[in-house]
Short mmCIF file of C-alpha atoms and ligand atoms in Angstrom, two decimals:
data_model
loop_
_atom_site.label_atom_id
_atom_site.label_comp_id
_atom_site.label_asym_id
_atom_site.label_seq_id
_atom_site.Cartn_x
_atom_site.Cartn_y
_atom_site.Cartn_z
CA UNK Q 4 -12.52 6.10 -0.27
CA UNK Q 5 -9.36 3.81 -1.60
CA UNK Q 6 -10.05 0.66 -0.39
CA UNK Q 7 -9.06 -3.26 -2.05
CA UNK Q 8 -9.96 -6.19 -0.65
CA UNK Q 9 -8.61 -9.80 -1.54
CA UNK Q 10 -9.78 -13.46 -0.20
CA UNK Q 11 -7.06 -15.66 0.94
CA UNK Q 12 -7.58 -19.54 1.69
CA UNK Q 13 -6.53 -21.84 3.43
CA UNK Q 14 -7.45 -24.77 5.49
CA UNK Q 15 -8.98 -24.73 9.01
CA UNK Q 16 -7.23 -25.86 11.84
CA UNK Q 17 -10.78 -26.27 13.25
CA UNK Q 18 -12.53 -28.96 11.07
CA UNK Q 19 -10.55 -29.26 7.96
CA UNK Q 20 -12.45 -27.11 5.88
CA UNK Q 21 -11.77 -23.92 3.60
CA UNK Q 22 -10.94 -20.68 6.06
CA UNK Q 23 -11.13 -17.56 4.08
CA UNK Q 24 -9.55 -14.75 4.98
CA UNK Q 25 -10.79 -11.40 4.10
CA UNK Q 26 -8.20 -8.45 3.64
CA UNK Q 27 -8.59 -4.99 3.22
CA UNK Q 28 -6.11 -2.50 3.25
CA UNK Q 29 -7.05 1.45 3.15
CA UNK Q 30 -7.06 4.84 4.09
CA UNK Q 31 -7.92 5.81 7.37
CA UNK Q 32 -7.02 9.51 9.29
CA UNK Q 33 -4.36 9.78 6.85
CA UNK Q 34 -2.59 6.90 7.39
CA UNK Q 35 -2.42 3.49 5.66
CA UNK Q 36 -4.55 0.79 7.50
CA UNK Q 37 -4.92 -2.74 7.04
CA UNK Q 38 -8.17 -5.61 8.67
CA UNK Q 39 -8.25 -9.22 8.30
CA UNK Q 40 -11.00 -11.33 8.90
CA UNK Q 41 -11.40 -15.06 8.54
CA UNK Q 42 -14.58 -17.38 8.86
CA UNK Q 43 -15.00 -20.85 7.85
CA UNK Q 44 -18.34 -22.14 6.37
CA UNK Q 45 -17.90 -25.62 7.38
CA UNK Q 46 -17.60 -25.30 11.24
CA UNK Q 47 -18.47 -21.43 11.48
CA UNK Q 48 -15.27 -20.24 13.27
CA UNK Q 49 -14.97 -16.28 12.66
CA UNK Q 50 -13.48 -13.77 13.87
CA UNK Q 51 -11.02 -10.03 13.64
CA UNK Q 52 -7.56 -11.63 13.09
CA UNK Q 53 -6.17 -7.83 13.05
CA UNK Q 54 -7.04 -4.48 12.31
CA UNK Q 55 -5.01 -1.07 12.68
CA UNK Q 56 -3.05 1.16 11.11
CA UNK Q 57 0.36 0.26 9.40
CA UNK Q 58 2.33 -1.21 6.37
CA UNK Q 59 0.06 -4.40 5.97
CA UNK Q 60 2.39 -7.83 5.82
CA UNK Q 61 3.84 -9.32 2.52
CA UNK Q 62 1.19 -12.19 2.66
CA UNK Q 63 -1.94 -9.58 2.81
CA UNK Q 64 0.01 -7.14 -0.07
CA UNK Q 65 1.09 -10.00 -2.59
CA UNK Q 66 -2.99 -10.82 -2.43
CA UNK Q 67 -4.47 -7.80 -2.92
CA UNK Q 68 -1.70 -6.90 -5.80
CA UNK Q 69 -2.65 -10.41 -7.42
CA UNK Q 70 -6.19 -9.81 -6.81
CA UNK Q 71 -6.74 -6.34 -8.11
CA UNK Q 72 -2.84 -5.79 -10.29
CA UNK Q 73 -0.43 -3.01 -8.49
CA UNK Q 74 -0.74 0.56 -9.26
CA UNK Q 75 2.13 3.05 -10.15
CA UNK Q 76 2.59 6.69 -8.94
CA UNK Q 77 4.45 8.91 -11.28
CA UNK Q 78 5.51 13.02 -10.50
CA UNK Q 79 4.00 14.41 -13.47
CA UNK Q 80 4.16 18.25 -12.15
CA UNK Q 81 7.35 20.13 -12.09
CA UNK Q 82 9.16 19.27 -8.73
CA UNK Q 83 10.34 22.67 -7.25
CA UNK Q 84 12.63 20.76 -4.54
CA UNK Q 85 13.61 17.46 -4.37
CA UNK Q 86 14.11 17.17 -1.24
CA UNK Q 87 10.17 17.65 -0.16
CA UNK Q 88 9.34 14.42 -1.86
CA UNK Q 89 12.32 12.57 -0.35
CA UNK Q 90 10.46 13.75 2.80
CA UNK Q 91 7.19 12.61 1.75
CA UNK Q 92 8.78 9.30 1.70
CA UNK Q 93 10.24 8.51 4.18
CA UNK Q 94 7.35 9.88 6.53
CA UNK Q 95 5.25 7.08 4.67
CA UNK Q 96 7.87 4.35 4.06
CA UNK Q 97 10.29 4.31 6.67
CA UNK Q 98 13.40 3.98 5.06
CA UNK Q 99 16.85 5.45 5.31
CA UNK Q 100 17.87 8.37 3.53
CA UNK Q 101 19.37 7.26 0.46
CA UNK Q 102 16.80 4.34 -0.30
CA UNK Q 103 14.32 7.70 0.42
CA UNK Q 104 16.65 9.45 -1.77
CA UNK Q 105 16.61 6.59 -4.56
CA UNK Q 106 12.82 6.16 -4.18
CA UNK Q 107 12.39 9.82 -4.58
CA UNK Q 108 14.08 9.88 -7.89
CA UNK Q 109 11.94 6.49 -9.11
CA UNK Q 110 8.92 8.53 -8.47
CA UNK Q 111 9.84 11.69 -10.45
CA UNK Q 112 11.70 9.44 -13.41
CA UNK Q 113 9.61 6.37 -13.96
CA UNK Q 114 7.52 6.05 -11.00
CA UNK Q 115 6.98 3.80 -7.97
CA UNK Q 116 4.49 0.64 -7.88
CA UNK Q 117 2.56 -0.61 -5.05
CA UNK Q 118 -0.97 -1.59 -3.95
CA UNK Q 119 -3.65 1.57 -4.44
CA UNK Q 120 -3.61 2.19 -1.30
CA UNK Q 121 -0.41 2.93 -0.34
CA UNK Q 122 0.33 5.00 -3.76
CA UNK Q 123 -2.72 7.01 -2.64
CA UNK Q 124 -1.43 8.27 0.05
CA UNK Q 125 2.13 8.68 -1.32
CA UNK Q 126 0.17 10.94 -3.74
CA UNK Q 127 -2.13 12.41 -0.97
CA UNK Q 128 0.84 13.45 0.83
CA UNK Q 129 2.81 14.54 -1.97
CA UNK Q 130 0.29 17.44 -2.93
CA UNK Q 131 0.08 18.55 0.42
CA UNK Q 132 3.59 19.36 -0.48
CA UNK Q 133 2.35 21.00 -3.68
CA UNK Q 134 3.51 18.22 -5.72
CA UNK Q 135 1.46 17.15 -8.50
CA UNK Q 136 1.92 12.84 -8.76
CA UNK Q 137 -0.87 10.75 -10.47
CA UNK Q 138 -1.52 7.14 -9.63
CA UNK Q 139 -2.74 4.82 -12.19
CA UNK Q 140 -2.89 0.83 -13.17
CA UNK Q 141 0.47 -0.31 -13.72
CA UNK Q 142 1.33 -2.30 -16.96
CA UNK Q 143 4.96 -3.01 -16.64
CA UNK Q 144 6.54 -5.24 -14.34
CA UNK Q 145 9.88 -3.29 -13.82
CA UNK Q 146 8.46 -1.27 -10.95
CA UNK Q 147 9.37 -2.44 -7.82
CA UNK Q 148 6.69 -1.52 -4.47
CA UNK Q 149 7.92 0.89 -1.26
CA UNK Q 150 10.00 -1.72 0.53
CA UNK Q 151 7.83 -1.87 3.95
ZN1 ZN B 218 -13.78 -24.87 10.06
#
């Protein structure tokens, strides 16, 4: 299962002391999920803050990507029709047709970068399609992720 999960602090409203939030964003019935929950070992508030399916928020992504590094998704099979993966995308992005169109092109040319989870199931999806993509650490820092 392709799952990350990344600790984010801060301070509690409750007593003062350090809340940590606990993030995980995944694969769930084929779509991208996300969960947060915080607890505070000072004062022992807890609880679900959220969990369900969907793009999870900027805060939640930029800790998991500084927590575990993003991951890129690169085509490496021959692409019969381009126009498959532009649908892939925007079923799993959301975006207009030429940013689909532009992202679609990224992914076949130098690839796209994101958190694990979310390239997984561009890649999941993509082979359903019978296109062949591959998902692996990312070392540049050129990439940009799916804009949400
Ligand atoms: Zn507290």
């Amino acid at each position: 299962m392709t799952e990350q999960m990344a600790k984010i602090e801060s301070r509690c409203d409750g007593c003062g002391g350090t809340l940590v939030r606990q993030v995980n964003q995944f694969i769930h019935r084929d779509q991208l999920w996300w969960d947060a929950e915080f607890s505070c070992a000072s004062c022992g508030a807890a609880g679900c803050e959220h969990s369900g399916p969907g793009q999870a928020p900027e805060n939640v992504r930029s800790a998991l990507l500084a927590e575990h590094g993003p991951s890129r998704l690169c085509v490496v099979g021959p692409v019969s029709s381009l126009a498959s993966v532009v649908k892939v995308v925007r079923e799993v992005s959301q975006v207009s047709l030429p940013q689909a169109r532009e992202l679609a092109d990224k992914l076949t040319d130098t690839g796209l970068v994101g958190t694990l989870a979310e390239m997984e199931l561009l890649r999941t999806r993509l082979r359903s399609r019978g296109v062949t993509a591959e998902v692996r650490p990312d070392v540049g820092a050129e990439g940009r992720p799916i804009p949400s």
